[in-house]
Amino acid sequence: MQAFTTLNGLVVPMDRANVDTDAIIPKQFLKSIKRTGYGPFLFDEWRYEDVGQPEMDCSNRPKRGDFVLNQARYQGAQVMLARENFGCGSSREHAPWAILDYGVSCVIAPSFADIFYNNCFKNGILPVVISDTEMDVLFAETAAIEGYALTVDLDAQMVMTPSGQSFSFEVDDFRKHCLLHGLDDIGLTLQDAASIKNYEKKRQQDAPWLF
Amino acid sequence: MAKTLFEKVWNQHVVKQNDDGSTLLYIDRQLVHEVTSPQAFEGLRAAGRKPWRVSASLATPDHNVPTIGLEHGITDPVAKIQVEALGANCQEFGIEEFAMGDIRQGIVHVVGPEQGKVLPGMTVVCGDSHTSTHGALGAIAVGIGTSEVEHVFATQTLIQIKPKVMRVDVDGALPTGITGKDVALYIIGQIGTAGGTGYAIEFAGQAIRALSMEGRMTLCNMTIEAGARCGMVAVDDKTLAYVKGRPSAPVGDVWDQAVEAWSDLHSDTDAVFDHEVHLHAADILPQVTWGTSPEMVVPITGSTPALADAKDAVQREGWTRALAYMGLTENTAMQDVQIDKVFIGSCTNARIEDFRAAAAIAKGHKIAGNVKLAMVVPGSGLVKAQAESEGLDVIFKEAGFEWREPGCSMCLAMNADRLGAGERCASTSNRNFEGRQGAGGRTHLVSPAMAAAAAIKGHFVDVRGWS
Ligand code: SF4
């Protein structure tokens, strides 16, 4: 997994609440058995006028001009602003895969759905939670200033605006550690293999119906 | 110290408490389907790892399988590759699979409990958000992403942060005609789609105890739509009666030993919850969603909202967008809304009790002329067989419904069953998101009885007055 330390990146605003993972990556793309290649289909129904199909070439598809990802000023964005309950619905990890494949590695929102939040960390994406009022500031500045970029520092747990304002955010120690170092947590867990075996042995005696 | 049900099950599964606040939690059961597993198997292969304990897993294809014309196999080549990949992966790694053609195949969340693969007090995971269903048996059941599917395969554990615990208490007796689905939608309407974020929810109270196991599964299934990590119901005699005799349930002395252990699977009387919600069963009417989020729900006697009633600009914006997408205007009475299609199925409502309720409404009637398609899709091959042995399929067919093969079907429209743009559907599934049942499709979530009644009348009606 790619580590996340600090990022200075162009911001794209996704100004609606309860954006679900069906919207982030529609079901037809879930038929793929790969982890990559989802970027061109990110927000497919909102982004294109036709209905996308897996593996299709997106370069000539008719785009919806009013959708943010299609606006010239937001091309190359690496940071996404969102509203409450971002990533709700299906547990599909294809949603963070699509976001990452598109080029965004930090999403800032007032709240995230649980599974999506967790899936981000497994894929080198930093989900940042800040307050509604702070979100309002970021949305307003993004709209007002073309080329608006934010600096996100995971170690310091801080988001910094171009004018020097900074917003701090919380993140669990273990998730932060893994993301900062790009750690494979299966490898980490397997260092505890002996504890898992011991637990299993005892449990098998106490609750044999589970095995 | 007094403990909640959640804490009891959690504590029994702690392998290791880490200094950073996370817990290494042992996982008893992993359910597997074709959509969220290929990349996990690929990861195992790439790292040269093997599943920790193959007997902990059970696989079945469901999302992509056709529900009609099975003799032709899967005609969509991409879907076919995915379903075949599941078969090949299960074979390679030694995991039990109920493949297409096996009568036990079906939607993972119907199959697991049906087979006794999910038992009270277990920790259960699946790469699917509706894993919350299994909490109905007094299990901690959570949906996970594909990276975690791989983690569970490789280590039989998950790294988890303990959620807070909320109790949702529904007191009093449920009025006639009110089902687990109505209770679920009503609760989401009350607490909102993010109301349960960060929590495990225990459903309690007289109304919940009165629900059948199927009703409890429907309720726990939709816990995820309230944003919660999982939902649970305490173990009681109904739970035991449901589990007893299932193919993978314990027998003999081990059964007695298990029952003894399960008798503790309830919250202690003075257990403290991080948050409590109290609701009254008498307030619950048949529910129907009007918008594009499960919290956009009203009783059947209600109407779409007035934009002026929105609590803030974000909500007003959300309502405006939802009304436009749904092709509705504010203040429209739900009973005036005409439908094009009906879907009775999904892991929420494709169990035998659901079909009995729908058939009781459909019996002796014909679907309305404006309804282009009404389909009934069983949750598993065994549900299908049971329904057929009771003659329910005949009732449905005589009324003009299509009787299909088991699978997820139009719940998410990954196979050929889907809505066209602008088509409006009365659906017993769990999500009414934009495009969920097909690009541009409009979904209204209801109970099986409400869906059947809508099929007959061609618009939403109150099942309480059905004759
Ligand atoms: S029936 Fe629907 S919600 Fe349930 S597992 Fe299948 S796709 Fe998911």
XYZ file of C-alpha atoms and ligand atoms in Angstrom:
686
model
C 0.000 0.000 0.000
C 1.083 3.544 -0.817
C 2.034 5.529 2.308
C 0.354 8.882 3.005
C 2.439 11.545 4.722
C 1.721 15.037 3.448
C -0.074 16.185 0.378
C -0.433 19.545 -1.300
C -3.113 19.198 -3.875
C -5.781 20.863 -5.976
C -9.251 20.656 -4.433
C -12.500 19.513 -6.048
C -15.814 20.159 -4.212
C -18.517 17.441 -4.060
C -21.223 19.558 -2.533
C -23.971 17.107 -1.600
C -24.810 15.057 1.479
C -25.170 11.253 1.676
C -23.109 10.472 -1.416
C -23.337 6.673 -1.596
C -20.913 4.129 -2.991
C -23.390 3.202 -5.750
C -22.950 6.761 -7.016
C -19.169 6.694 -6.549
C -18.865 3.563 -8.675
C -22.022 2.034 -10.200
C -22.664 -1.697 -10.018
C -21.726 -2.659 -13.567
C -18.080 -1.929 -12.795
C -18.128 -4.345 -9.862
C -17.911 -7.210 -12.292
C -14.204 -6.607 -12.725
C -11.880 -8.919 -10.836
C -9.100 -6.304 -10.700
C -8.236 -3.568 -8.218
C -7.333 -0.916 -10.764
C -8.819 0.809 -13.779
C -11.889 2.285 -12.052
C -10.817 5.958 -12.223
C -12.426 6.796 -15.577
C -15.754 5.473 -14.192
C -15.700 7.395 -10.903
C -19.189 8.943 -10.448
C -20.075 7.490 -13.837
C -23.806 8.339 -13.847
C -23.233 11.924 -12.764
C -20.251 12.406 -15.014
C -21.413 11.097 -18.382
C -24.620 11.380 -20.372
C -24.552 7.790 -21.549
C -24.471 4.647 -19.423
C -20.939 3.395 -18.910
C -19.866 -0.192 -19.349
C -16.768 -1.914 -17.961
C -13.616 -1.629 -20.062
C -15.085 0.971 -22.395
C -12.968 3.837 -23.674
C -14.190 6.950 -21.862
C -12.279 9.543 -23.869
C -15.081 10.170 -26.373
C -18.105 9.699 -24.119
C -20.517 12.656 -23.835
C -19.869 14.422 -20.543
C -22.290 16.337 -18.333
C -20.801 19.799 -18.393
C -22.288 20.922 -15.096
C -20.741 18.096 -13.066
C -17.715 19.247 -11.054
C -15.314 16.564 -12.219
C -15.884 17.779 -15.762
C -14.980 21.397 -15.100
C -11.603 22.470 -16.415
C -10.588 24.230 -13.206
C -10.778 21.013 -11.178
C -8.769 18.754 -13.489
C -5.935 17.037 -11.667
C -7.553 17.351 -8.233
C -6.019 15.299 -5.442
C -8.223 16.427 -2.573
C -12.011 16.116 -2.498
C -14.378 18.074 -0.278
C -17.589 16.302 0.663
C -20.632 16.632 2.886
C -22.047 14.488 5.673
C -22.230 10.679 5.554
C -19.950 10.416 2.518
C -19.518 6.838 1.234
C -22.702 5.404 2.716
C -24.304 2.231 1.420
C -22.555 -0.742 -0.112
C -19.234 -1.964 1.335
C -17.667 -2.124 -2.128
C -13.965 -1.328 -1.902
C -14.248 -0.454 -5.574
C -15.341 2.998 -4.316
C -11.983 3.930 -2.734
C -10.216 2.111 -5.587
C -12.015 4.392 -8.065
C -11.239 7.528 -6.054
C -7.575 6.616 -5.797
C -7.347 5.552 -9.426
C -8.812 8.928 -10.398
C -5.996 10.630 -8.505
C -7.650 11.735 -5.262
C -5.930 10.508 -2.097
C -7.590 12.686 0.524
C -11.315 13.235 1.125
C -12.409 15.868 3.646
C -15.940 15.695 5.060
C -17.887 16.381 8.262
C -18.661 12.644 8.531
C -18.112 9.387 6.677
C -19.940 6.085 6.619
C -18.075 3.498 8.686
C -17.102 0.864 6.137
C -16.034 3.390 3.523
C -13.943 5.245 6.118
C -12.171 2.047 7.013
C -11.706 0.997 3.382
C -9.932 4.304 2.659
C -7.169 3.547 5.134
C -6.618 0.121 3.566
C -5.862 1.804 0.265
C -3.663 4.752 1.073
C -6.470 7.322 1.105
C -6.754 9.682 4.055
C -10.345 10.510 5.071
C -10.318 13.710 7.144
C -13.194 14.699 9.435
C -13.613 18.377 10.287
C -16.615 20.353 11.473
C -19.478 21.634 9.328
C -18.389 25.228 9.854
C -14.841 24.451 8.783
C -16.230 22.594 5.760
C -18.226 25.682 4.840
C -15.031 27.737 4.834
C -13.295 25.252 2.541
C -16.257 25.020 0.153
C -16.521 28.800 -0.040
C -12.817 29.332 -0.668
C -12.695 26.547 -3.263
C -15.542 28.185 -5.168
C -13.975 31.645 -4.920
C -10.364 30.889 -5.778
C -9.401 29.117 -8.974
C -6.528 26.665 -8.462
C -7.331 26.408 -4.762
C -5.051 23.845 -3.105
C -4.849 22.467 0.422
C -1.976 21.009 2.365
C -2.850 17.957 4.394
C -0.308 16.761 6.947
C -1.159 13.383 8.464
C 1.631 13.349 11.024
C 0.612 16.758 12.374
C -3.106 15.947 11.813
C -3.624 19.292 10.172
C -5.267 20.761 7.069
C -3.762 24.088 5.961
C -5.346 26.585 3.587
C -3.339 28.793 1.205
C -4.041 31.822 3.399
C -2.488 30.057 6.395
C -5.596 28.971 8.312
C -5.282 25.520 9.765
C -7.813 22.945 10.935
C -6.818 19.998 13.077
C -8.394 16.571 12.790
C -8.524 13.340 14.775
C -7.346 9.957 13.561
C -6.897 6.660 15.420
C -3.298 5.877 16.317
C -3.169 2.498 14.633
C -4.740 3.684 11.397
C -2.404 6.662 11.334
C 0.622 4.473 11.917
C -0.287 2.051 9.121
C -1.068 4.830 6.656
C 2.058 6.856 7.433
C 4.207 3.821 6.766
C 2.117 2.162 4.066
C 1.996 -1.048 6.133
C 0.420 -4.300 5.046
C -1.664 -5.142 8.075
C -1.928 -8.851 7.258
C 1.829 -9.101 7.766
C 1.484 -7.211 11.049
C -1.319 -9.437 12.295
C 0.575 -12.592 11.403
C 3.247 -11.525 13.894
C 0.547 -12.437 16.435
C -0.041 -15.886 14.943
C 0.824 -17.592 18.243
C -1.829 -15.587 20.124
C -4.417 -16.442 17.482
C -3.538 -20.151 17.740
C -3.763 -20.067 21.543
C -7.100 -18.299 21.432
C -8.403 -20.812 18.917
C -7.280 -23.788 21.019
C -8.991 -22.555 24.135
C -12.118 -21.568 22.256
C -12.356 -24.948 20.616
C -12.550 -26.505 24.087
C -15.072 -24.014 25.447
C -17.290 -23.689 22.382
C -16.750 -26.703 20.089
C -19.853 -25.889 18.006
C -18.003 -22.974 16.467
C -15.470 -25.176 14.676
C -20.292 -5.670 36.058
C -23.467 -5.583 34.008
C -22.777 -6.009 30.301
C -24.590 -5.404 27.072
C -25.179 -8.244 24.622
C -22.668 -6.648 22.288
C -19.966 -6.503 24.965
C -20.489 -10.125 25.911
C -20.007 -11.396 22.379
C -17.168 -8.949 21.719
C -15.270 -9.931 24.879
C -15.446 -13.605 23.952
C -13.658 -12.859 20.692
C -10.774 -10.672 21.816
C -7.488 -12.284 20.791
C -5.409 -9.315 21.788
C -5.966 -5.789 23.023
C -3.439 -3.478 21.377
C -1.899 -0.436 23.068
C -3.138 1.846 20.295
C -6.766 1.193 21.227
C -7.474 -1.361 18.516
C -8.520 -4.935 19.165
C -7.553 -8.094 17.345
C -10.903 -9.858 17.109
C -11.373 -13.534 16.212
C -13.834 -14.211 13.394
C -15.897 -17.392 13.532
C -17.571 -17.256 10.149
C -16.831 -15.601 6.811
C -19.460 -15.629 4.084
C -18.161 -15.087 0.567
C -19.737 -14.033 -2.741
C -18.366 -13.413 -6.205
C -18.219 -9.607 -6.280
C -16.025 -8.661 -3.329
C -13.786 -11.726 -3.165
C -11.718 -12.053 -6.382
C -9.230 -9.347 -5.415
C -8.900 -10.893 -1.944
C -8.090 -14.324 -3.369
C -5.693 -12.655 -5.778
C -3.974 -10.986 -2.809
C -3.573 -14.314 -1.028
C -2.118 -15.852 -4.146
C 0.299 -12.983 -4.718
C 1.600 -13.208 -1.148
C 1.734 -17.009 -1.173
C -0.744 -17.208 1.712
C -3.356 -19.812 2.513
C -6.642 -19.373 4.363
C -6.102 -19.732 8.115
C -9.091 -22.053 8.630
C -11.042 -23.114 5.564
C -13.954 -24.493 7.598
C -14.736 -20.943 8.741
C -15.822 -19.862 5.256
C -18.805 -20.529 3.046
C -19.249 -19.167 -0.471
C -22.157 -18.801 -2.862
C -22.626 -16.665 -5.982
C -25.601 -14.309 -5.747
C -25.113 -10.783 -7.112
C -24.512 -11.723 -10.735
C -26.560 -14.850 -11.227
C -29.424 -14.794 -13.711
C -32.892 -15.463 -12.318
C -34.321 -16.761 -15.559
C -33.231 -19.156 -18.301
C -30.644 -20.918 -16.162
C -30.339 -23.633 -18.798
C -28.391 -21.119 -20.911
C -25.957 -20.374 -18.064
C -24.729 -16.800 -17.606
C -24.843 -14.980 -20.902
C -23.103 -11.787 -19.736
C -19.439 -12.667 -20.362
C -18.048 -10.342 -17.661
C -20.438 -11.681 -15.018
C -19.645 -15.197 -16.119
C -15.935 -14.662 -15.522
C -16.645 -13.399 -12.021
C -18.910 -16.292 -11.038
C -16.462 -18.771 -12.514
C -13.610 -17.080 -10.671
C -15.445 -17.688 -7.394
C -15.763 -21.372 -8.213
C -12.120 -21.683 -9.225
C -10.908 -19.765 -6.177
C -12.985 -21.849 -3.779
C -11.630 -24.980 -5.346
C -8.044 -23.792 -5.226
C -8.245 -22.701 -1.595
C -10.492 -25.528 -0.359
C -13.526 -23.411 0.542
C -17.033 -24.855 0.549
C -19.224 -23.333 -2.172
C -22.889 -23.680 -3.020
C -22.562 -23.115 -6.743
C -25.296 -22.363 -9.265
C -27.474 -25.419 -9.676
C -27.087 -26.436 -6.026
C -30.443 -26.105 -4.258
C -28.641 -24.455 -1.326
C -27.358 -21.579 -3.527
C -28.851 -18.156 -2.884
C -28.201 -14.744 -1.379
C -25.412 -15.123 1.208
C -27.476 -13.489 3.939
C -30.356 -15.873 3.399
C -28.169 -18.952 2.985
C -25.964 -18.469 6.084
C -28.716 -18.649 8.735
C -30.746 -21.138 6.695
C -27.875 -23.620 6.810
C -27.086 -23.047 10.471
C -23.736 -21.656 9.347
C -24.487 -18.597 11.445
C -25.063 -19.356 15.114
C -25.813 -17.230 18.169
C -22.786 -15.563 19.727
C -20.631 -15.816 16.610
C -18.601 -13.106 14.961
C -19.609 -13.079 11.307
C -18.165 -11.116 8.411
C -18.779 -10.842 4.682
C -17.603 -8.442 2.012
C -21.078 -6.996 1.944
C -22.689 -4.273 4.010
C -25.877 -6.254 4.694
C -23.949 -8.736 6.768
C -25.672 -6.911 9.611
C -28.597 -9.298 8.895
C -27.010 -12.029 10.991
C -27.201 -9.984 14.179
C -30.786 -11.260 14.367
C -29.312 -14.454 15.799
C -27.434 -12.636 18.562
C -24.198 -12.531 16.562
C -21.836 -9.627 15.917
C -22.036 -9.445 12.151
C -20.232 -6.765 10.177
C -19.792 -5.912 6.538
C -16.193 -5.413 5.454
C -14.243 -4.340 2.392
C -12.202 -6.614 0.174
C -8.877 -5.869 1.930
C -10.442 -7.086 5.137
C -11.891 -10.152 3.412
C -8.299 -11.017 2.565
C -7.219 -10.230 6.128
C -9.827 -12.599 7.552
C -8.887 -15.340 5.110
C -5.220 -15.028 6.026
C -5.490 -14.527 9.783
C -9.046 -15.468 10.901
C -9.097 -12.099 12.672
C -9.962 -8.472 12.088
C -8.392 -5.380 13.591
C -11.325 -3.466 15.010
C -11.992 -0.410 17.099
C -14.771 -1.133 19.557
C -17.882 0.808 18.594
C -20.217 2.448 21.071
C -23.465 0.641 21.789
C -26.958 2.038 21.268
C -30.196 0.407 22.314
C -33.268 1.043 20.228
C -36.247 0.018 22.267
C -39.627 -0.402 20.587
C -42.290 -0.950 23.195
C -45.888 -2.088 22.885
C -47.525 -4.465 20.436
C -47.122 -3.959 16.690
C -50.404 -3.022 15.023
C -51.840 -5.570 12.554
C -50.198 -5.458 9.159
C -46.955 -3.936 10.454
C -43.844 -5.970 9.614
C -40.135 -5.976 10.405
C -39.627 -3.911 7.232
C -41.943 -1.160 8.461
C -40.171 -1.143 11.822
C -36.792 -0.871 10.086
C -37.881 1.985 7.801
C -39.602 3.772 10.665
C -36.462 3.609 12.838
C -34.314 4.949 9.975
C -36.843 7.727 9.441
C -36.526 8.621 13.116
C -32.744 8.450 13.613
C -31.581 9.155 10.037
C -29.160 7.351 7.732
C -26.203 8.528 9.800
C -27.992 8.111 13.144
C -26.172 4.891 13.944
C -22.695 5.895 12.741
C -20.045 4.653 15.148
C -22.500 2.412 16.979
C -23.539 -1.191 17.291
C -27.307 -1.194 17.761
C -29.239 -3.607 19.939
C -32.940 -3.785 19.092
C -35.040 -4.507 22.147
C -38.523 -4.149 23.568
C -41.804 -5.982 23.275
C -42.314 -5.232 19.582
C -38.907 -6.646 18.665
C -39.369 -9.766 20.774
C -42.679 -10.324 19.010
C -41.022 -10.326 15.583
C -40.313 -13.711 13.977
C -36.697 -14.585 13.165
C -37.350 -13.537 9.567
C -38.648 -10.185 10.797
C -35.591 -9.718 12.997
C -33.335 -10.503 10.049
C -35.129 -7.885 7.967
C -34.654 -5.360 10.753
C -30.980 -6.125 11.396
C -30.380 -6.217 7.632
C -31.347 -2.563 7.387
C -29.249 -1.461 10.371
C -26.555 -0.541 7.891
C -28.955 1.936 6.262
C -28.980 3.725 9.614
C -25.191 3.907 9.398
C -24.519 1.485 12.274
C -21.691 -1.034 12.285
C -24.084 -3.846 13.169
C -27.494 -4.619 14.656
C -28.333 -7.303 17.187
C -31.280 -8.944 18.891
C -30.979 -10.969 22.109
C -31.235 -14.748 21.930
C -34.567 -16.192 23.071
C -36.660 -19.312 22.500
C -37.481 -18.192 18.958
C -33.781 -18.057 18.135
C -33.214 -21.549 19.486
C -36.241 -22.949 17.676
C -34.976 -21.391 14.436
C -31.442 -22.781 14.752
C -32.311 -26.265 15.961
C -32.032 -28.972 13.329
C -30.352 -26.808 10.673
C -27.669 -28.693 8.686
C -24.676 -27.081 10.431
C -26.250 -26.573 13.859
C -24.758 -28.567 16.721
C -26.517 -31.766 17.856
C -26.690 -33.950 20.961
C -24.526 -32.995 23.929
C -22.877 -30.168 22.022
C -26.291 -28.675 21.296
C -27.124 -28.735 25.013
C -23.767 -27.193 25.828
C -24.346 -24.489 23.211
C -27.850 -23.705 24.470
C -26.440 -23.317 27.960
C -23.855 -20.822 26.689
C -26.406 -18.983 24.528
C -28.737 -18.459 27.482
C -26.451 -15.606 28.528
C -26.752 -13.808 25.166
C -28.847 -10.856 26.251
C -27.982 -7.522 27.861
C -27.929 -7.618 31.650
C -30.809 -5.706 33.214
C -28.688 -2.850 34.474
C -26.316 -2.725 31.509
C -25.423 0.809 30.456
C -25.711 1.908 26.823
C -23.886 4.835 25.256
C -27.147 5.992 23.747
C -30.786 4.944 24.010
C -33.722 5.553 21.695
C -37.290 4.785 22.757
C -40.042 4.314 20.217
C -43.630 3.130 20.379
C -44.909 0.337 18.179
C -48.344 1.934 18.111
C -46.890 4.876 16.142
C -45.736 2.668 13.258
C -47.817 2.643 10.079
C -46.941 0.844 6.821
C -43.926 2.724 5.457
C -42.965 3.808 1.959
C -39.910 5.777 0.877
C -40.423 8.729 -1.439
C -36.811 9.766 -2.165
C -33.310 8.543 -2.841
C -32.187 7.722 0.675
C -33.880 5.287 3.084
C -34.427 8.122 5.567
C -36.711 9.806 3.032
C -39.624 7.753 4.264
C -43.230 8.451 5.223
C -46.228 6.426 6.343
C -48.506 5.285 3.500
C -51.036 7.857 4.653
C -48.427 10.597 4.172
C -47.094 12.732 1.334
C -43.798 13.855 -0.090
C -42.464 16.703 2.055
C -42.945 20.420 1.560
C -39.581 22.020 0.779
C -40.356 24.810 3.218
C -40.235 22.239 6.030
C -36.570 21.345 5.437
C -34.434 21.956 8.518
C -31.591 23.644 6.644
C -30.219 24.462 3.198
C -28.391 21.116 2.844
C -31.612 19.193 3.513
C -33.646 21.411 1.201
C -31.089 20.886 -1.542
C -31.181 17.110 -0.911
C -34.986 17.018 -1.036
C -35.111 19.095 -4.203
C -32.656 16.807 -5.939
C -34.469 13.681 -4.706
C -37.900 14.905 -5.815
C -36.529 15.772 -9.241
C -34.837 12.403 -9.612
C -37.954 10.574 -8.450
C -40.179 12.548 -10.809
C -42.358 13.758 -7.928
C -43.396 17.128 -6.626
C -43.722 18.293 -3.045
C -46.900 17.480 -1.104
C -47.847 14.499 -3.295
C -49.936 11.886 -1.471
C -48.072 8.554 -1.609
C -51.283 6.678 -2.424
C -51.534 8.672 -5.655
C -48.135 7.512 -6.892
C -48.427 5.056 -9.806
C -45.823 2.359 -10.345
C -44.372 0.527 -13.358
C -42.647 -2.459 -11.789
C -42.624 -4.514 -8.607
C -39.733 -6.413 -7.072
C -40.278 -8.790 -4.178
C -36.934 -10.217 -3.135
C -33.425 -9.363 -1.783
C -31.645 -10.293 1.440
C -34.099 -8.003 3.228
C -37.317 -9.713 2.170
C -36.869 -12.970 0.249
C -37.551 -15.479 3.011
C -40.545 -17.763 3.262
C -42.484 -15.533 5.635
C -42.107 -12.615 3.216
C -43.575 -14.648 0.379
C -46.421 -15.890 2.531
C -47.326 -12.295 3.366
C -47.131 -11.179 -0.257
C -49.088 -14.206 -1.509
C -51.827 -13.595 1.055
C -52.372 -10.195 -0.566
C -52.018 -11.360 -4.171
C -54.291 -14.384 -3.855
C -57.254 -14.208 -6.178
C -56.216 -10.880 -7.731
C -54.507 -9.787 -10.937
C -51.738 -7.241 -11.263
C -52.873 -3.871 -12.575
C -52.666 -3.014 -16.263
C -50.083 -0.281 -15.753
C -47.667 -2.683 -14.025
C -45.252 -3.847 -16.731
C -43.443 -6.398 -14.622
C -43.915 -7.829 -11.143
C -41.302 -10.321 -10.087
C -40.810 -12.532 -7.070
C -37.240 -13.707 -6.511
C -36.552 -16.225 -3.733
C -33.568 -15.734 -1.440
C -32.335 -19.279 -1.931
C -33.109 -22.507 -3.733
C -34.490 -23.876 -0.483
C -36.830 -20.909 0.012
C -38.010 -21.446 -3.551
C -38.684 -25.135 -2.911
C -40.516 -24.390 0.333
C -42.689 -21.744 -1.326
C -43.511 -24.127 -4.152
C -44.453 -26.866 -1.708
C -46.932 -24.405 -0.189
C -48.313 -23.466 -3.598
C -47.220 -19.824 -3.285
C -45.651 -19.863 -6.744
C -49.027 -20.753 -8.233
C -50.744 -17.904 -6.398
C -48.136 -15.463 -7.688
C -48.237 -16.753 -11.243
C -52.024 -16.689 -11.373
C -51.935 -13.094 -10.251
C -49.497 -12.251 -13.055
C -46.206 -12.183 -11.142
C -43.082 -13.795 -12.543
C -41.618 -16.499 -10.313
C -37.838 -16.500 -10.642
C -34.672 -18.348 -9.633
C -32.788 -17.256 -6.474
C -30.311 -14.365 -6.422
C -29.893 -10.668 -5.661
C -31.599 -9.780 -8.917
C -33.136 -6.318 -9.148
C -31.984 -5.336 -5.659
C -28.883 -3.965 -7.342
C -29.439 -4.888 -10.963
C -26.061 -6.418 -11.675
C -27.745 -9.107 -13.727
C -30.347 -8.531 -16.454
C -33.137 -7.641 -13.985
C -33.272 -3.875 -13.860
C -35.337 -0.725 -14.209
C -35.223 1.420 -17.288
C -34.646 5.171 -16.948
C -37.658 6.824 -15.336
C -39.355 3.554 -14.392
C -40.874 3.483 -10.926
C -40.669 0.395 -8.752
C -42.252 -0.802 -5.520
C -39.386 -2.819 -4.091
C -38.844 -4.886 -0.970
C -35.071 -4.327 -1.147
C -33.064 -2.014 1.091
C -31.670 0.851 -0.983
C -33.418 3.506 -3.000
C -30.237 5.296 -4.084
C -30.104 6.946 -7.498
C -29.518 4.272 -10.126
C -29.518 1.417 -7.625
C -32.002 -0.703 -9.608
C -30.825 0.524 -12.992
C -29.623 3.883 -14.344
C -32.403 6.448 -13.937
C -34.662 3.922 -12.161
C -36.891 5.111 -9.305
C -37.157 2.899 -6.238
C -39.706 3.013 -3.422
C -38.916 0.720 -0.493
C -41.840 -1.124 1.085
C -42.709 -4.377 2.848
C -43.620 -7.508 0.825
C -47.341 -7.064 1.572
C -47.210 -3.411 0.485
C -45.341 -4.351 -2.710
C -47.905 -7.029 -3.571
C -50.772 -4.627 -2.915
C -49.138 -1.970 -5.092
C -48.801 -4.545 -7.879
C -52.510 -5.313 -7.729
C -53.680 -1.703 -7.573
C -51.002 -0.137 -9.758
C -50.263 2.488 -7.109
C -49.330 2.482 -3.430
C -52.120 1.481 -1.052
C -52.509 0.952 2.662
C -52.422 -2.816 3.302
C -54.198 -2.396 6.592
C -57.498 -2.049 4.800
C -56.849 -4.868 2.294
C -59.657 -7.257 1.474
S -29.840 -8.800 -2.103
Fe -29.152 -6.729 -2.502
S -28.436 -5.904 -0.600
Fe -28.635 -8.104 -0.366
S -26.598 -8.915 -0.771
Fe -27.722 -8.943 -2.687
S -27.267 -6.991 -3.651
Fe -26.669 -6.807 -1.531
